[in-house]
CSV table of C-alpha atoms in Angstrom, one decimal:
chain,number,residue,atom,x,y,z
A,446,UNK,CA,14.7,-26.1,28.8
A,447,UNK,CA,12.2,-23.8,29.8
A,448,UNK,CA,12.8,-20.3,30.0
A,449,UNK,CA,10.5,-18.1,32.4
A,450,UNK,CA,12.4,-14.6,32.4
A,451,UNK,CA,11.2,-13.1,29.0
A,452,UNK,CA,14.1,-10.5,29.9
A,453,UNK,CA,16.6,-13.2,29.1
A,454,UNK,CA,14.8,-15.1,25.9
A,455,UNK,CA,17.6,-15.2,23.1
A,456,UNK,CA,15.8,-16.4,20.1
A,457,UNK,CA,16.6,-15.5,16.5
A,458,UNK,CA,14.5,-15.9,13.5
A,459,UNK,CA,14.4,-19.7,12.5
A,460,UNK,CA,14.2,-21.2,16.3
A,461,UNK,CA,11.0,-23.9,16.9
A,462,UNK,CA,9.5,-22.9,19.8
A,463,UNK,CA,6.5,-23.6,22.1
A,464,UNK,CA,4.9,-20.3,24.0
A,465,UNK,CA,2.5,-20.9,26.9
A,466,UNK,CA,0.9,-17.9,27.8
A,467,UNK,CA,-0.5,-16.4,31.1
A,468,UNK,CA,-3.7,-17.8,30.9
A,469,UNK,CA,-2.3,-21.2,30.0
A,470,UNK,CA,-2.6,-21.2,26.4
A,471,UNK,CA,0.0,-23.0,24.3
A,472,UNK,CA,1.5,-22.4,20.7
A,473,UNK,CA,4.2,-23.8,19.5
A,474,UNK,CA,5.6,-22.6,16.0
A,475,UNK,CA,8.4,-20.9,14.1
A,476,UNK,CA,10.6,-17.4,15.7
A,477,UNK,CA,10.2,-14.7,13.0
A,478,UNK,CA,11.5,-11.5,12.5
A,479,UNK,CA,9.9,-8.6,14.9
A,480,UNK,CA,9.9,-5.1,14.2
A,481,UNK,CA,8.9,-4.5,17.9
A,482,UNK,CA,11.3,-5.5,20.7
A,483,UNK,CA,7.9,-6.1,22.6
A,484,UNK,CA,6.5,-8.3,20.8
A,485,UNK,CA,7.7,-12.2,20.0
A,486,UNK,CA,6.2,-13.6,16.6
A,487,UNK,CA,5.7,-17.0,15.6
A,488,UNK,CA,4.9,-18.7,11.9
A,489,UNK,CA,2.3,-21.9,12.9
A,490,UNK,CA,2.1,-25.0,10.9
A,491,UNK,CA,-0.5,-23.4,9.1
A,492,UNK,CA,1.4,-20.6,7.8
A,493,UNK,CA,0.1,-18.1,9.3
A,494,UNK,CA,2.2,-15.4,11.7
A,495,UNK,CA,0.8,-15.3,15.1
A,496,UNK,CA,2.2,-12.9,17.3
A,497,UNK,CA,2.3,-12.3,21.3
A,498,UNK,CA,3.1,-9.3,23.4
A,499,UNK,CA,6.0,-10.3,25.8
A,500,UNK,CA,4.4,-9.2,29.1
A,501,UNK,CA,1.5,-11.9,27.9
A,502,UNK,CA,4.2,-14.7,28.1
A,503,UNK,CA,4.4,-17.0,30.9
A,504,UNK,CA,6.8,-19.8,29.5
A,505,UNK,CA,8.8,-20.1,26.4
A,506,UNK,CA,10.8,-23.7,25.8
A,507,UNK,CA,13.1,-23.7,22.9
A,508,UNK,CA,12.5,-26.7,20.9
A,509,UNK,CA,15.5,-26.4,18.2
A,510,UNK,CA,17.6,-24.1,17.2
A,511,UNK,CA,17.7,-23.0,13.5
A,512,UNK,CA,20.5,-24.5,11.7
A,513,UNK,CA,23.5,-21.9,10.9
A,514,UNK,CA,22.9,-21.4,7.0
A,515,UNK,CA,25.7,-22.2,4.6
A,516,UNK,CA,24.1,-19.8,1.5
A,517,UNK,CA,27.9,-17.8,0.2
A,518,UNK,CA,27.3,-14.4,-0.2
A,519,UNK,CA,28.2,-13.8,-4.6
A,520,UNK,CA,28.0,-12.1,-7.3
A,521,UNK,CA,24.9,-12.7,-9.8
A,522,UNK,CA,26.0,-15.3,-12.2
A,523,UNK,CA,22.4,-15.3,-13.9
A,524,UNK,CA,23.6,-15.4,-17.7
A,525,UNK,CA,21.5,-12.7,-19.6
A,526,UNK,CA,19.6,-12.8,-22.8
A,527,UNK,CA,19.6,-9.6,-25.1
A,528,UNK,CA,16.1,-10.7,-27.0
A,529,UNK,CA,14.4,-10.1,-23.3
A,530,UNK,CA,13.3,-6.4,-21.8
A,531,UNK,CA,15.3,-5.3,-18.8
A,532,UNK,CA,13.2,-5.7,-15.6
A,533,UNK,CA,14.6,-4.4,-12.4
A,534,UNK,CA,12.5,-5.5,-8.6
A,535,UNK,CA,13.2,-3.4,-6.2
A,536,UNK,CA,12.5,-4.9,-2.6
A,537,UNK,CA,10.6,-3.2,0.5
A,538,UNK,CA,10.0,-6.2,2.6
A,539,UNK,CA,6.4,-8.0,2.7
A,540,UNK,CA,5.7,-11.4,2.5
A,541,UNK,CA,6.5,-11.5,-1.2
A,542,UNK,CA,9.9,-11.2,-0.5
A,543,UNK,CA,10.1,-13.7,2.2
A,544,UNK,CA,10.3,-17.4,3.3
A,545,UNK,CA,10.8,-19.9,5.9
A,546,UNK,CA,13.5,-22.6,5.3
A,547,UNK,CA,12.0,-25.8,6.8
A,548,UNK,CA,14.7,-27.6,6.0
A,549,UNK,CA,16.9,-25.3,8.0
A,550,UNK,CA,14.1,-23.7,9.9
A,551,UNK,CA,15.4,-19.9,9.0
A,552,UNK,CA,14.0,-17.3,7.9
A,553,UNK,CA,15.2,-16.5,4.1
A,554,UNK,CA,14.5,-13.2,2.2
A,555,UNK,CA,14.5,-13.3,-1.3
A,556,UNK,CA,16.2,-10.3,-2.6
A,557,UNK,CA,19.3,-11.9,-4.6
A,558,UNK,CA,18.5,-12.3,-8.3
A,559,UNK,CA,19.6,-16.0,-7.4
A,560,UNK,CA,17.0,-16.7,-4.7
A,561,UNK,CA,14.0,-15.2,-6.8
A,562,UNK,CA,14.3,-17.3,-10.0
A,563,UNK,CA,15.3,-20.7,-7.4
A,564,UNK,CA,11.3,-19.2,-6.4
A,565,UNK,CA,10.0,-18.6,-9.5
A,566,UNK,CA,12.1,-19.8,-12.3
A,567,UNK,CA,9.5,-18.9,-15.0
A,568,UNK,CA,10.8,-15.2,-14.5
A,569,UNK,CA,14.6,-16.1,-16.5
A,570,UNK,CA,12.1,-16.5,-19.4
A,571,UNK,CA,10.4,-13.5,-19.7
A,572,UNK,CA,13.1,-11.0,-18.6
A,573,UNK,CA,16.5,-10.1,-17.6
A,574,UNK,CA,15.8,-9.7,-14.2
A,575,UNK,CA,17.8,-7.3,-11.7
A,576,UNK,CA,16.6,-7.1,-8.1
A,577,UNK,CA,18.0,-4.8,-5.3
A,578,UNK,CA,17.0,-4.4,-2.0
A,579,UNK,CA,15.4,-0.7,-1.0
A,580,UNK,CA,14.3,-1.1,2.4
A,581,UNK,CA,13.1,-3.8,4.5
A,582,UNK,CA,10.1,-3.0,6.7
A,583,UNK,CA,6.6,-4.0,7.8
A,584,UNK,CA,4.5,-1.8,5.3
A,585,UNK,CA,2.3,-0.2,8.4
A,586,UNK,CA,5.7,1.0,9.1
A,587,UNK,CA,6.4,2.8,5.9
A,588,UNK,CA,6.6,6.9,5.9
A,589,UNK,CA,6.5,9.5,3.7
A,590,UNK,CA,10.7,9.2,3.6
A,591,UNK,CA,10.0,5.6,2.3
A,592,UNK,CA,8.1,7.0,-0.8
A,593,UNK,CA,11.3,9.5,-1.5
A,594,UNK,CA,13.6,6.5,-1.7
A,595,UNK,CA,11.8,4.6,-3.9
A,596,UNK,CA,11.5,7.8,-5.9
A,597,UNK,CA,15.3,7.7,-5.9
A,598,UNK,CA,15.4,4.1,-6.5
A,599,UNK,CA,13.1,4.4,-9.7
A,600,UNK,CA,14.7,7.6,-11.1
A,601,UNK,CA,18.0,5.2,-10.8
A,602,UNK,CA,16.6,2.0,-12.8
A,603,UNK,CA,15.3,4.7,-15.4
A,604,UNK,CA,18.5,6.4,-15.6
A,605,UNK,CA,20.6,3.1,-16.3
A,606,UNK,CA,17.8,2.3,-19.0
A,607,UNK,CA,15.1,-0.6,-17.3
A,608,UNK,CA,12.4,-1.6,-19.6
A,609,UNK,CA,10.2,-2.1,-16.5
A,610,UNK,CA,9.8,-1.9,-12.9
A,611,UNK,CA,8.6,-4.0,-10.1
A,612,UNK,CA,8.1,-2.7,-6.5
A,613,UNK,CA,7.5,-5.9,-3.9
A,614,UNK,CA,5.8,-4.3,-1.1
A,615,UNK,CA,3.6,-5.6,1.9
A,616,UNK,CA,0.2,-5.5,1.4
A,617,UNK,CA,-1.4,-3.6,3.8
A,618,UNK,CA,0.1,-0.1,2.6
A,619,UNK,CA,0.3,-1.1,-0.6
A,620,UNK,CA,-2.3,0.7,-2.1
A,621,UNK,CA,-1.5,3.6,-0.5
A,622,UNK,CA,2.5,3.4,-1.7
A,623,UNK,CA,0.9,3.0,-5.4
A,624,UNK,CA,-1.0,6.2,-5.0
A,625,UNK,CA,1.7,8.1,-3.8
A,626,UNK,CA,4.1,7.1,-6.6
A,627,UNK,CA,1.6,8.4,-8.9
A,628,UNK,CA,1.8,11.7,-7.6
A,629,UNK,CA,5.6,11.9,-7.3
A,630,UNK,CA,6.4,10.2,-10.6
A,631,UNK,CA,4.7,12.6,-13.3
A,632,UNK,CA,4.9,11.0,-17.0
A,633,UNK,CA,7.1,8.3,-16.3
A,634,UNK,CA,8.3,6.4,-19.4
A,635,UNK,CA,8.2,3.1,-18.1
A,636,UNK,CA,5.6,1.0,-16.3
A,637,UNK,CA,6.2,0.8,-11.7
A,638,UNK,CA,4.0,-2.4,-11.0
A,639,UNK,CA,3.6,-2.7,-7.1
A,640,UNK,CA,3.2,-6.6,-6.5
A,641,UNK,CA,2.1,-7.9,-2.8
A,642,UNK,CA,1.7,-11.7,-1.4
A,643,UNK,CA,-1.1,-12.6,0.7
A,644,UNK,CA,-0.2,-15.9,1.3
A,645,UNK,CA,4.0,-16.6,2.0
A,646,UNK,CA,6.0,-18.2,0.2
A,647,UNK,CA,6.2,-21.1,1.7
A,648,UNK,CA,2.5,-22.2,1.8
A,649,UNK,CA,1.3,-24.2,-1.0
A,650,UNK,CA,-1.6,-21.4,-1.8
A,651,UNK,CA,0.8,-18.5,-2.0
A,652,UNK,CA,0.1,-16.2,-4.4
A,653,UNK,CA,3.5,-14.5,-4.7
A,654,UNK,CA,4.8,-16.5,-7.9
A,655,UNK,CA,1.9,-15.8,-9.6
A,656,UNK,CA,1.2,-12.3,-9.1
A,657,UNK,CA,5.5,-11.7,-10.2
A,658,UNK,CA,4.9,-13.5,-13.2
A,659,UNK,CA,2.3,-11.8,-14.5
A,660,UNK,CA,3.6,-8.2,-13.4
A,661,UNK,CA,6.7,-9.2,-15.6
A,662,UNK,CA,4.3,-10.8,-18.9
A,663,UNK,CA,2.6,-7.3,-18.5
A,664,UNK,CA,5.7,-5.3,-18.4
A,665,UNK,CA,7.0,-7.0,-21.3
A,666,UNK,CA,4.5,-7.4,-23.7
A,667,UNK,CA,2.9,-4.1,-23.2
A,668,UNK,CA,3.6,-0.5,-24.0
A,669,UNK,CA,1.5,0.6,-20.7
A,670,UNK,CA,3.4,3.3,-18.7
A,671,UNK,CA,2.8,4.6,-15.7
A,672,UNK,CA,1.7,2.7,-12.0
A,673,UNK,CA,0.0,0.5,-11.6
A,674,UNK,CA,-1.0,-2.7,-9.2
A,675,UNK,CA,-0.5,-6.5,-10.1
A,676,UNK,CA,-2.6,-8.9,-8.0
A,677,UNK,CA,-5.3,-11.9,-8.1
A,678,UNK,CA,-8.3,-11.2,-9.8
A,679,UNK,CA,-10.3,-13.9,-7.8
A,680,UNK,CA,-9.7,-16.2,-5.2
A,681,UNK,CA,-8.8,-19.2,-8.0
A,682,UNK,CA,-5.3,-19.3,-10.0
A,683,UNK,CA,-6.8,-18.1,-13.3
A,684,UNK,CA,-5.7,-14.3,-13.6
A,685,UNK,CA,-4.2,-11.3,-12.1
A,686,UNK,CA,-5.8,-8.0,-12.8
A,687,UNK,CA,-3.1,-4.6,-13.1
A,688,UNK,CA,-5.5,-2.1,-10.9
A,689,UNK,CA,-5.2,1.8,-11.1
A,690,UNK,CA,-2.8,2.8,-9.0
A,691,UNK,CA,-5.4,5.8,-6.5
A,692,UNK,CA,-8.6,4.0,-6.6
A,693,UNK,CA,-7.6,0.6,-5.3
A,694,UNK,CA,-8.2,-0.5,-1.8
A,695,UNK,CA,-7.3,-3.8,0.2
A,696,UNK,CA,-11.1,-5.2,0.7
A,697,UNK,CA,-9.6,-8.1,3.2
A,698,UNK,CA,-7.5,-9.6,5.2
A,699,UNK,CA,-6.3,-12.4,3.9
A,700,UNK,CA,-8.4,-12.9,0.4
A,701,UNK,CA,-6.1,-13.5,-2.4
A,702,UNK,CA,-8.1,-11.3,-4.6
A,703,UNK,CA,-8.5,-8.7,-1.5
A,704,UNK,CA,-7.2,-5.8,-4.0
A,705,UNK,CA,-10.4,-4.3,-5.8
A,706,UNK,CA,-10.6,-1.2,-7.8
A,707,UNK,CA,-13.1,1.3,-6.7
A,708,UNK,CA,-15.7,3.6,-8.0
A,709,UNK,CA,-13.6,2.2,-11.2
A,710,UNK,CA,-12.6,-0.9,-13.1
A,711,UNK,CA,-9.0,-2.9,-13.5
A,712,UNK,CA,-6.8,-1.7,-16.2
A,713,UNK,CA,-5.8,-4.7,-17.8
A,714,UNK,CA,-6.5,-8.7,-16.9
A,715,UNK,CA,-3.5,-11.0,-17.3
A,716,UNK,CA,-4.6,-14.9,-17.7
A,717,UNK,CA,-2.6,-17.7,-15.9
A,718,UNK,CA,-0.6,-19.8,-16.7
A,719,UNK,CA,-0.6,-18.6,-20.5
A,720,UNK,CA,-0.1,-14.8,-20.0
A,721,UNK,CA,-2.6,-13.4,-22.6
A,722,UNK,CA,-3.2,-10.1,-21.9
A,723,UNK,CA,-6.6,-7.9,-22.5
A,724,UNK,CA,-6.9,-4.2,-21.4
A,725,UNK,CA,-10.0,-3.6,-20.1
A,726,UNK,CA,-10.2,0.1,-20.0
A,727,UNK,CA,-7.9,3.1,-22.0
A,728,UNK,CA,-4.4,3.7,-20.7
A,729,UNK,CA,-1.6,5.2,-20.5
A,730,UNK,CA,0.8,4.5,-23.8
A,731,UNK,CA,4.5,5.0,-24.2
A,732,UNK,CA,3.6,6.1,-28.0
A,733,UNK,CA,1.2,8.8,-26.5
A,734,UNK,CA,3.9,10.0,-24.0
A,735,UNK,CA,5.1,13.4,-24.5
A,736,UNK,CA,7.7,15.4,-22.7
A,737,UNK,CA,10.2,14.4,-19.9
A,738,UNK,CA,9.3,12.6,-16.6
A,739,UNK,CA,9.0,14.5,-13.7
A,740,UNK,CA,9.7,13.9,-9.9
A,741,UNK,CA,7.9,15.9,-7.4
A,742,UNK,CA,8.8,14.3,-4.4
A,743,UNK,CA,8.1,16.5,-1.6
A,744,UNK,CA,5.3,15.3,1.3
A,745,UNK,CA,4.0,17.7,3.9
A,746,UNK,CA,3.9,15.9,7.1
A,747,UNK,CA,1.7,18.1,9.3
A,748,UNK,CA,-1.2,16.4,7.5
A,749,UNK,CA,-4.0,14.7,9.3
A,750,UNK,CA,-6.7,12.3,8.6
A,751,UNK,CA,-9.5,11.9,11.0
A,752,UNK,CA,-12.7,9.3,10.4
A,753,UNK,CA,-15.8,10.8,11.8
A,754,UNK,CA,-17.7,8.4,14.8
A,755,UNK,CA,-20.9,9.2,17.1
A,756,UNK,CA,-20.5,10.8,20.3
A,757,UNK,CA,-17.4,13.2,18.9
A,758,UNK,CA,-15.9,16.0,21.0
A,759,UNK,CA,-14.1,19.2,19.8
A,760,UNK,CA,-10.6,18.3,21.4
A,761,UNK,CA,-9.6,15.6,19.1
A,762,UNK,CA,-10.1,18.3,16.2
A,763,UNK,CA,-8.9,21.2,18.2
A,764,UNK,CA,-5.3,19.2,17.8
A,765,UNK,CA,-4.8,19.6,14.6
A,766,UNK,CA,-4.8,23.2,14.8
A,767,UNK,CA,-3.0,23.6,17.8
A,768,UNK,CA,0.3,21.4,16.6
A,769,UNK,CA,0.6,23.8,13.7
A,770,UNK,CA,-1.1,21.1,10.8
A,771,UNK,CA,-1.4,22.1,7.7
A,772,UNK,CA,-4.1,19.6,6.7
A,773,UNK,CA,-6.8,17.9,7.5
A,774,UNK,CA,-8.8,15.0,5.4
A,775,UNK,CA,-12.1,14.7,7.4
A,776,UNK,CA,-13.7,11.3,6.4
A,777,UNK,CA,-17.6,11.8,6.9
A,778,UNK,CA,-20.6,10.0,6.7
A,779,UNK,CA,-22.3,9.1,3.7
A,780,UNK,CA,-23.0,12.0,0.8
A,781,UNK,CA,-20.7,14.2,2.6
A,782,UNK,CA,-21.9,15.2,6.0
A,783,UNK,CA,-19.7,15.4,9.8
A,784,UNK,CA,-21.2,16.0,13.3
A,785,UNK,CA,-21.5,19.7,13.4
A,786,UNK,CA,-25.3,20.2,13.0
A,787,UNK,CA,-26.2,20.4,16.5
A,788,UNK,CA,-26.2,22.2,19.4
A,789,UNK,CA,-23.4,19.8,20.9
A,790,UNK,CA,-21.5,20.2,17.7
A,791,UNK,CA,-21.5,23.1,17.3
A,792,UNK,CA,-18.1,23.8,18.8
A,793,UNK,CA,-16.7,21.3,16.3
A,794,UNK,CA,-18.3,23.8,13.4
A,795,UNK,CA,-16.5,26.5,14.6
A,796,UNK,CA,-13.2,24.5,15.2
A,797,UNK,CA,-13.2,23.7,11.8
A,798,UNK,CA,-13.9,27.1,10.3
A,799,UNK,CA,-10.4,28.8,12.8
A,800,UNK,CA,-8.2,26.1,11.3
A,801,UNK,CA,-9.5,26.9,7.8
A,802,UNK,CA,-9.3,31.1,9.0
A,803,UNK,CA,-5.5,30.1,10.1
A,804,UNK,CA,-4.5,28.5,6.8
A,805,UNK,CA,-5.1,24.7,7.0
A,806,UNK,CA,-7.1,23.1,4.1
A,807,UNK,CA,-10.0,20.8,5.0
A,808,UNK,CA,-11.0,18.1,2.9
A,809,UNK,CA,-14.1,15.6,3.2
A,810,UNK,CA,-14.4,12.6,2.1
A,811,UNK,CA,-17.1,9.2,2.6
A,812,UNK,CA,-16.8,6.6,5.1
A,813,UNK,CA,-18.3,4.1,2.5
A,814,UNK,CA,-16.0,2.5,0.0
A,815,UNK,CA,-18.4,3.5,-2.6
A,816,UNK,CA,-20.0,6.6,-4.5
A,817,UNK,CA,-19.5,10.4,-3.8
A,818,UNK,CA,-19.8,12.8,-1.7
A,819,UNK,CA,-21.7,15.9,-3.0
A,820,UNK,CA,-21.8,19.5,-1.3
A,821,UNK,CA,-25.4,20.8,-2.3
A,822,UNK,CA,-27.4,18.0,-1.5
A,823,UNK,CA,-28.2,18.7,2.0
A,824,UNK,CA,-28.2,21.8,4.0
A,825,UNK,CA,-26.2,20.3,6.5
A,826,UNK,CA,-23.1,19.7,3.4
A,827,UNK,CA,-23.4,22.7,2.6
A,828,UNK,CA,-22.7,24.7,6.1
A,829,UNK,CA,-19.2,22.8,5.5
A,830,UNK,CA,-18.9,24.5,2.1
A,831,UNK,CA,-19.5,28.0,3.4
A,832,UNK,CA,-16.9,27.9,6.0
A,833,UNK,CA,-14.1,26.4,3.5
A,834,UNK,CA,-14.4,22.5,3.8
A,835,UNK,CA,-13.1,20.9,0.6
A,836,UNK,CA,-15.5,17.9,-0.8
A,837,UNK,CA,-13.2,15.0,-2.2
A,838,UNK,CA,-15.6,14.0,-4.7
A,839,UNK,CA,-15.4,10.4,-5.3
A,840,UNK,CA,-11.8,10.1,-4.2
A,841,UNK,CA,-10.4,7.1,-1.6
A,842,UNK,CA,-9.9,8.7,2.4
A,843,UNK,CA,-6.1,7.3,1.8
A,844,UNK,CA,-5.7,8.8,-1.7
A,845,UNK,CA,-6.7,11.9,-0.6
A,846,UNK,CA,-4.8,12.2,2.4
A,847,UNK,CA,-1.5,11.6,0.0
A,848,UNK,CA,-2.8,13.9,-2.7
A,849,UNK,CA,-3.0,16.7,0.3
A,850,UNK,CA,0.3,15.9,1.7
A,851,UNK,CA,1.9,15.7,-1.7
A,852,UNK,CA,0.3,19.5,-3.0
A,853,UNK,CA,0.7,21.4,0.3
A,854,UNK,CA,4.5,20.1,-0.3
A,855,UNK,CA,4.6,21.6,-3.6
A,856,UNK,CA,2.7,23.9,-4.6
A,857,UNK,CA,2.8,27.5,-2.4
A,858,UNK,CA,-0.6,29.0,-3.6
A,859,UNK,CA,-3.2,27.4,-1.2
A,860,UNK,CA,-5.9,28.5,-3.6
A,861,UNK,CA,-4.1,26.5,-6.1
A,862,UNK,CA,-3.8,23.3,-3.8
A,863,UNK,CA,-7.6,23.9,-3.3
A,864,UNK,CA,-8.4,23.6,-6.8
A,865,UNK,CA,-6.0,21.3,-7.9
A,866,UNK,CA,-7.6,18.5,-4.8
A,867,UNK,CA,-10.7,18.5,-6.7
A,868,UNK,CA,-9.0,18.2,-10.4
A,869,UNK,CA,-8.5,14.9,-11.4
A,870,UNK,CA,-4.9,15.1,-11.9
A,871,UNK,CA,-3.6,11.0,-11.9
A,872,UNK,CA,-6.9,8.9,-12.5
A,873,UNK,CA,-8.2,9.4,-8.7
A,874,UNK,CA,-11.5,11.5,-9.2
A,875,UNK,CA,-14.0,9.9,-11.2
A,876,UNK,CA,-16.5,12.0,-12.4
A,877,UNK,CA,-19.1,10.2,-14.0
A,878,UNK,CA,-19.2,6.7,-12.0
A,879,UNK,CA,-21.3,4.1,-14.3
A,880,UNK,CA,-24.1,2.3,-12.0
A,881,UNK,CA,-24.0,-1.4,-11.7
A,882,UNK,CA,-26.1,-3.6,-10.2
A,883,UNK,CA,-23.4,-5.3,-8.2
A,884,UNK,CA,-21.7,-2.2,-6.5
A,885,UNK,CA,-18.9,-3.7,-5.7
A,886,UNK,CA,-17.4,-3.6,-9.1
């Protein structure tokens, strides 16, 4: 059965399908979940997620149907043992927290108690795990709203006494997730370990059972509190490295080790499979921990972040200003500098200096991943300076952009804000960074 009208296509996640497209290109694969009405997605045999705008789609024949599933909604029966720590996971979609079926060819997500130890049983050994679902999303979908429920979500775990949390999250965001958490969550007197998949489930080189059982060996054998990031050290099955929570980045695609701490080092290294643990830098201790854990989870959403390119005109700053934004984070060019030097630019200059007249707070930071940016250096840095323009020091674009939103939210004093974005306040300015030879680590 072929079916030409795309308008009429009723698929659901699970079906086998093959997808010939306009040009006469065919794939045939697996019908996962979209987030876009637009688009139709597909898992291949390799296990990767390929996926298709619907207007591109000439043919679509339905090769089975995914089989009904018989799983019985019910209550955790997982028996608990009082000589473990209390671990609660608390879901936001990603491929962590997913699977296909190819027995039944449907899509299962893993946020039962039930389904996650049937995926990695080693976790009923280290802890009494309790897992609840949050959200379910792409992570380039998550917003600012997204960071306040997990706020909500963590105060909760805390409140009914946790020893630990984890947060499964899609990779691409999460990073930036981490480094909002550490803004909103002030002296927290438990570890939040984000934990990611690059590879699903349901390929034989996922990393997702690894990376969950050394978030939980961390969490329970250590008296580290605070956020932090669990993931593949290398490429290889041999450790997991916890990663600071604002100077981590997603360096690629698809790497299992793609998470790399910058312009600092990894926190701790977990081995695999026996779990030892070595910090590799100080940290945050519960026995240090003083006072009571504060929640400051306000973001400002009129906060912009624009990454500076050749051949720039003034309207695409002269936006900002005009839809009433409070904030701008201005990613340059190396040390520090943005197009504003000549007599084309100079319109650009003067842009920036009425937003900063009418209240908005500039702040620069590098397009590279590594080093500083500095405000004396060059004369051209410092004509920013003069009219206002905040230099980021060594922080991450992303980092900084949630350290904006998150001050301008709460705090009123804009001279405070100002001061307080080049203060290192959670571990995201780094003010002496040690050289190495290989710059990348």
């Amino acid at each position: 059965k072929i079916i030409t009208n795309m308008a009429l296509i009723k698929t659901n996640p699970g079906d086998s399908v093959k997808i010939t497209l306009n040009d006469n290109h065919t794939e045939a694969g697996i019908i996962m979940p979209s987030s876009k009405e637009a688009v139709t997605i597909i898992k291949l045999s390799t296990g990767y997620n390929v996926g298709f705008e619907n207007k591109d789609i000439k043919d679509l024949k339905l090769i089975k149907k995914a089989k009904e599933s018989s799983k019985e909604s019910k209550q955790s029966q997982v028996p608990k043992n009082k000589n473990l720590p209390k671990i609660s996971i608390l879901h936001t979609g990603g491929t962590i927290a997913s699977k296909v079926d190819y027995k039944t060819g449907g899509v299962v997500a893993l946020f039962e108690v039930e389904d996650l130890l049937r995926m990695v049983p080693e976790l009923e050994k280290i802890a009494n795990i309790k897992a609840r679902l949050v959200s379910n999303m792409m992570s380039e979908d998550i917003r600012f709203s997204n960071y306040r429920k997990l706020t909500h979500a963590i105060k909760k775990e805390i409140r009914e006494g946790c020893d630990g949390i984890i947060i499964g999250h899609g990779t691409d965001t999460l990073a930036i997730t981490a480094s909002a958490l550490s803004f909103m969550c002030e002296n927290l007197p438990v570890p939040v370990i984000l934990v990611g998949s690059q590879r699903s489930s349901d390929r034989g080189s996922s990393d997702a059972a690894m990376n969950l059982i050394s978030a939980s060996k961390f969490i329970s054998q250590t008296d580290f509190v605070g956020v932090g990031i669990c993931m593949h050290e290398h490429a290889d099955d041999d450790s997991c490295v916890i990663l600071p929570a604002t100077k981590t980045r997603k360096m690629h695609t698809s790497r299992r080790d793609a998470f790399k701490a910058i312009n600092d080092s990894p926190i701790a290294r977990i081995s695999y499979p026996k779990g030892e643990i070595s910090f590799l830098k100080d940290y945050n201790k519960l026995s240090e921990r003083k006072g009571e854990v504060i929640f400051k989870e306000q973001m400002e959403d009129k906060v912009g972040l624009l990454k500076t390119h050749p051949n720039m005109f003034v309207d695409v700053f002269e936006v900002f200003r005009k839809k009433g934004y409070k904030g701008l984070v201005l990613e340059g060019t190396g040390i520090g500098q943005a197009p504003t030097n000549t007599p084309e630019h100079q319109a650009i200059y003067e842009e920036l200096k009425n937003f900063i007249q009418e209240g908005g707070v500039v702040v620069l930071t590098s397009q590279c991943i590594y080093g500083a940016v500095h405000p004396f250096i060059y004369s051209n840095c410092r004509r920013l300076v003069e009219i206002g323009v905040i230099f980021g020091k060594d922080m991450l674009t992303e980092t900084a952009h949630i350290k904006l939103s998150w001050l301008l939210a709460n705090e009123a004093d804009k001279d405070q804000v100002k001061e307080l974005m080049q203060t290192n306040l959670r571990g995201e300015i780094n003010e002496k960074i040690k050289y190495s030879e290989d710059f990348t680590n």
